[in-house]
Tab-separated table of C-alpha atoms in Angstrom:
chain	number	residue	atom	x	y	z
A	1	ILE	CA	-24.046	-20.301	8.080
A	2	ASN	CA	-22.783	-17.696	10.522
A	3	THR	CA	-19.119	-18.567	11.148
A	4	LEU	CA	-17.612	-17.263	7.889
A	5	ALA	CA	-14.599	-14.980	7.572
A	6	ALA	CA	-15.105	-11.422	6.336
A	7	ALA	CA	-13.988	-10.375	2.824
A	8	THR	CA	-13.554	-14.009	1.783
A	9	SER	CA	-14.743	-15.869	-1.326
A	10	TYR	CA	-16.474	-19.221	-0.888
A	11	ASP	CA	-17.628	-21.896	-3.330
A	12	TYR	CA	-20.781	-23.899	-2.630
A	13	TYR	CA	-22.579	-26.859	-4.200
A	14	VAL	CA	-26.253	-27.864	-3.977
A	15	ARG	CA	-28.147	-31.056	-4.768
A	16	ALA	CA	-31.801	-32.022	-4.393
A	17	ASP	CA	-32.952	-34.662	-1.911
A	18	CYS	CA	-35.948	-36.311	-3.518
A	19	GLY	CA	-36.711	-38.768	-0.707
A	20	GLY	CA	-34.811	-41.939	-1.415
A	21	SER	CA	-32.713	-40.478	-4.224
A	22	THR	CA	-30.603	-37.381	-4.761
A	23	SER	CA	-29.786	-35.327	-7.815
A	24	PRO	CA	-26.269	-34.686	-9.103
A	25	TRP	CA	-24.460	-31.826	-7.443
A	26	SER	CA	-25.021	-28.400	-8.981
A	27	GLY	CA	-22.158	-25.913	-8.792
A	28	PRO	CA	-19.783	-24.616	-7.825
A	29	TYR	CA	-21.407	-21.258	-7.164
A	30	THR	CA	-19.379	-18.479	-5.564
A	31	PHE	CA	-20.071	-15.621	-3.180
A	32	THR	CA	-17.845	-13.210	-1.268
A	33	THR	CA	-18.599	-12.021	2.255
A	34	SER	CA	-18.667	-8.294	2.985
A	35	CYS	CA	-15.734	-6.257	4.237
A	36	PRO	CA	-15.571	-5.841	8.009
A	37	ALA	CA	-16.329	-2.487	9.607
A	38	SER	CA	-12.632	-2.491	10.520
A	39	TYR	CA	-9.739	-4.932	10.525
A	40	SER	CA	-8.017	-5.815	13.786
A	41	LEU	CA	-4.296	-5.697	14.517
A	42	PRO	CA	-1.795	-6.951	13.536
A	43	TRP	CA	-2.542	-5.584	10.075
A	44	SER	CA	-0.269	-5.283	7.046
A	45	GLU	CA	-0.844	-5.355	3.296
A	46	GLY	CA	1.836	-6.746	0.977
A	47	PHE	CA	-0.355	-6.728	-2.185
A	48	GLU	CA	0.137	-10.482	-2.642
A	49	ASN	CA	-3.187	-10.903	-4.417
A	50	ALA	CA	-2.075	-12.401	-7.750
A	51	GLY	CA	-1.920	-9.045	-9.497
A	52	THR	CA	-5.336	-7.664	-8.528
A	53	ILE	CA	-6.360	-5.041	-5.995
A	54	PRO	CA	-6.571	-6.573	-2.488
A	55	ASN	CA	-9.952	-7.177	-0.901
A	56	CYS	CA	-11.544	-4.082	0.640
A	57	TRP	CA	-9.064	-1.654	-0.938
A	58	SER	CA	-10.343	0.881	-3.482
A	59	MET	CA	-8.852	3.159	-6.123
A	60	SER	CA	-10.006	6.222	-8.012
A	61	GLY	CA	-8.692	9.062	-10.137
A	62	GLY	CA	-7.141	9.497	-13.554
A	63	GLU	CA	-5.759	5.951	-13.889
A	64	ASN	CA	-5.675	2.644	-12.067
A	65	TRP	CA	-2.962	1.516	-9.726
A	66	LEU	CA	-1.259	-1.664	-10.939
A	67	PHE	CA	-0.194	-4.679	-8.871
A	68	ASN	CA	2.970	-6.062	-10.444
A	69	THR	CA	6.090	-8.083	-9.770
A	70	SER	CA	8.004	-6.098	-12.414
A	71	GLY	CA	7.493	-2.939	-14.474
A	72	PRO	CA	6.185	-0.563	-15.738
A	73	ASN	CA	9.176	0.713	-17.701
A	74	HIS	CA	10.043	3.528	-15.292
A	75	VAL	CA	9.596	1.962	-11.884
A	76	GLY	CA	12.992	2.143	-10.202
A	77	ASN	CA	15.759	3.066	-12.642
A	78	ALA	CA	14.224	2.401	-16.075
A	79	GLY	CA	12.558	-0.743	-14.722
A	80	SER	CA	15.557	-1.902	-12.677
A	81	ILE	CA	14.534	-2.332	-9.024
A	82	THR	CA	17.099	-2.549	-6.227
A	83	GLY	CA	16.715	-3.335	-2.551
A	84	SER	CA	13.918	-5.426	-1.093
A	85	THR	CA	10.705	-5.252	0.896
A	86	VAL	CA	9.244	-7.631	3.472
A	87	THR	CA	7.079	-9.598	1.033
A	88	ASN	CA	9.373	-8.770	-1.927
A	89	SER	CA	7.013	-9.915	-4.687
A	90	TYR	CA	3.926	-7.968	-5.806
A	91	TYR	CA	3.795	-4.216	-5.234
A	92	ALA	CA	1.376	-1.366	-6.034
A	93	VAL	CA	2.539	1.105	-8.689
A	94	VAL	CA	1.251	3.886	-10.945
A	95	ASP	CA	2.463	4.129	-14.550
A	96	ALA	CA	3.303	7.833	-14.865
A	97	SER	CA	1.485	9.109	-17.947
A	98	GLY	CA	2.170	12.829	-17.948
A	99	SER	CA	-1.287	14.309	-18.378
A	100	ASP	CA	-3.506	11.995	-16.299
A	101	PRO	CA	-5.106	13.377	-13.102
A	102	ALA	CA	-4.005	12.115	-9.690
A	103	ALA	CA	-4.522	8.425	-8.856
A	104	THR	CA	-5.609	7.398	-5.347
A	105	LEU	CA	-5.300	4.017	-3.591
A	106	THR	CA	-7.240	3.699	-0.316
A	107	SER	CA	-6.968	1.024	2.376
A	108	PRO	CA	-9.813	-0.489	4.399
A	109	PHE	CA	-10.437	0.690	7.965
A	110	VAL	CA	-8.179	-0.672	10.702
A	111	ASP	CA	-8.891	-0.568	14.456
A	112	ILE	CA	-5.687	0.868	15.970
A	113	SER	CA	-7.184	1.750	19.367
A	114	SER	CA	-4.841	-0.705	21.126
A	115	LEU	CA	-1.735	1.189	19.971
A	116	THR	CA	-0.146	3.572	22.469
A	117	THR	CA	1.801	5.460	19.788
A	118	PRO	CA	0.485	4.474	16.356
A	119	GLN	CA	2.816	4.435	13.383
A	120	LEU	CA	2.268	3.984	9.655
A	121	SER	CA	5.053	2.299	7.722
A	122	PHE	CA	5.445	1.336	4.064
A	123	TYR	CA	8.121	0.838	1.440
A	124	GLU	CA	8.544	3.254	-1.471
A	125	ILE	CA	10.680	3.272	-4.613
A	126	SER	CA	11.035	6.371	-6.799
A	127	ASP	CA	13.611	7.338	-9.436
A	128	ASN	CA	13.170	10.286	-11.802
A	129	GLU	CA	15.862	9.035	-14.229
A	130	GLY	CA	17.091	12.605	-14.663
A	131	PHE	CA	13.673	14.167	-15.191
A	132	ALA	CA	11.112	15.528	-12.712
A	133	ASN	CA	9.984	13.423	-9.767
A	134	SER	CA	6.373	12.388	-9.438
A	135	THR	CA	4.714	13.131	-6.090
A	136	LEU	CA	3.269	10.702	-3.547
A	137	ASP	CA	0.990	12.257	-0.913
A	138	VAL	CA	0.091	10.072	2.070
A	139	GLU	CA	-3.071	10.825	4.046
A	140	VAL	CA	-4.464	9.099	7.148
A	141	TRP	CA	-8.104	9.036	8.252
A	142	ASP	CA	-8.435	9.760	11.986
A	143	GLY	CA	-12.127	8.924	12.337
A	144	ALA	CA	-13.306	12.373	11.249
A	145	ALA	CA	-11.051	13.741	8.477
A	146	TRP	CA	-8.169	12.975	6.142
A	147	ASN	CA	-4.795	14.312	7.305
A	148	ASN	CA	-1.693	14.711	5.155
A	149	VAL	CA	1.103	12.923	7.026
A	150	GLY	CA	3.759	12.909	4.325
A	151	THR	CA	4.674	14.157	0.852
A	152	PHE	CA	7.424	12.323	-1.048
A	153	ASN	CA	8.869	13.736	-4.276
A	154	THR	CA	12.564	12.821	-4.262
A	155	ASN	CA	14.512	9.787	-5.421
A	156	THR	CA	14.867	6.834	-3.082
A	157	ASN	CA	17.893	4.554	-2.829
A	158	GLY	CA	16.048	1.544	-4.204
A	159	TRP	CA	13.294	0.340	-1.914
A	160	GLU	CA	13.206	2.531	1.215
A	161	GLU	CA	11.064	1.976	4.297
A	162	LYS	CA	9.093	5.040	5.380
A	163	GLU	CA	7.970	5.290	9.007
A	164	ILE	CA	5.470	7.977	10.015
A	165	VAL	CA	4.597	8.371	13.697
A	166	LEU	CA	0.938	9.384	14.042
A	167	SER	CA	1.048	10.735	17.600
A	168	ALA	CA	-0.013	14.211	16.387
A	169	LEU	CA	-3.407	12.844	15.302
A	170	THR	CA	-6.374	12.260	17.611
A	171	PHE	CA	-8.190	9.126	16.478
A	172	THR	CA	-11.923	9.015	17.109
A	173	GLY	CA	-12.490	5.800	15.162
A	174	PRO	CA	-10.739	3.265	12.955
A	175	ALA	CA	-7.850	4.490	10.810
A	176	ALA	CA	-7.276	4.207	7.064
A	177	VAL	CA	-4.545	5.373	4.723
A	178	ARG	CA	-4.656	6.592	1.150
A	179	PHE	CA	-1.804	7.119	-1.301
A	180	ILE	CA	-2.222	9.843	-3.936
A	181	PHE	CA	0.089	9.735	-6.960
A	182	SER	CA	0.420	12.849	-9.136
A	183	GLU	CA	2.752	14.255	-11.752
A	184	THR	CA	4.772	17.288	-10.656
A	185	VAL	CA	5.433	18.201	-14.307
A	186	SER	CA	2.404	17.351	-16.434
A	187	SER	CA	4.437	16.639	-19.568
A	188	ASP	CA	6.661	14.005	-17.920
A	189	PHE	CA	6.026	10.271	-18.055
A	190	TYR	CA	8.971	9.085	-15.932
A	191	ASP	CA	9.122	8.061	-12.252
A	192	ASP	CA	6.531	5.322	-11.776
A	193	ILE	CA	6.285	5.391	-7.962
A	194	ALA	CA	5.667	2.028	-6.259
A	195	ILE	CA	4.750	1.093	-2.670
A	196	ASP	CA	4.678	-2.155	-0.714
A	197	ASP	CA	4.005	-3.611	2.762
A	198	VAL	CA	1.680	-0.978	4.210
A	199	THR	CA	1.424	-1.441	7.981
A	200	PHE	CA	-0.215	0.137	11.030
A	201	GLU	CA	1.877	-0.710	14.093
A	202	GLU	CA	3.253	0.472	17.429
A	203	ALA	CA	5.991	3.056	17.005
A	204	PRO	CA	9.331	1.867	18.411
A	205	THR	CA	10.453	3.440	21.684
A	206	CYS	CA	13.939	3.846	20.222
A	207	PRO	CA	13.549	4.595	16.497
A	208	LYS	CA	16.387	3.945	14.086
A	209	PRO	CA	18.393	6.961	12.830
A	210	THR	CA	17.345	8.362	9.464
A	211	ASN	CA	18.543	10.986	6.975
A	212	LEU	CA	22.192	10.421	7.860
A	213	MET	CA	24.854	12.226	5.847
A	214	ALA	CA	28.619	11.846	5.626
A	215	GLY	CA	30.731	14.978	5.168
A	216	SER	CA	34.195	16.464	5.621
A	217	ILE	CA	35.663	13.284	4.174
A	218	THR	CA	39.458	13.063	4.137
A	219	THR	CA	41.861	10.170	3.607
A	220	SER	CA	41.503	9.116	7.243
A	221	SER	CA	38.382	10.763	8.731
A	222	VAL	CA	34.727	11.484	8.187
A	223	SER	CA	31.979	13.458	9.962
A	224	PHE	CA	28.428	12.133	10.237
A	225	CYS	CA	25.317	14.239	10.703
């Protein structure tokens, strides 16, 4: 059989043909096809895999990433999550444990050669609950090396979408992204950082404003910057 989909589980059944009679069916047996050398676009991962790591992703480090619809206790504000993502169900999260080494979650390879200006986007939620923030480092593989494209160690306002334009990188092969969670203060166990809806896409020609601030507020006026 040579028309199967990559990274897909299949069940199969077998019975014997004894020439004029057949045996009962034996099975089901299961196999999973291999991961592709690279995924094609459009590509996005919402972690909707019933609470397990998605196919062709990998993780390593001091503890496992979790794939939850709620919790651990310190994701968001003491377990209270505000805002929404695109898929808005399962997400990937690390349960901050204070003394554990960094935990890494790595995507499969994605062919982004058709993108004129590639962009990585994902949703993040982080709340230190009055203690130290954990740190999320984001690295992208350009075909030859891993490149740090973002470090996040401040509170978010609920779920926040992060958009990282990758025009500074020269891609010589398929791309991949890895998320590295670490504790800034080794004795803390707060701030369980979560991510969702990881996407490689074309950067918009007119990106939305970010990091806006309101100041000089009076009873009838305000200044934005």
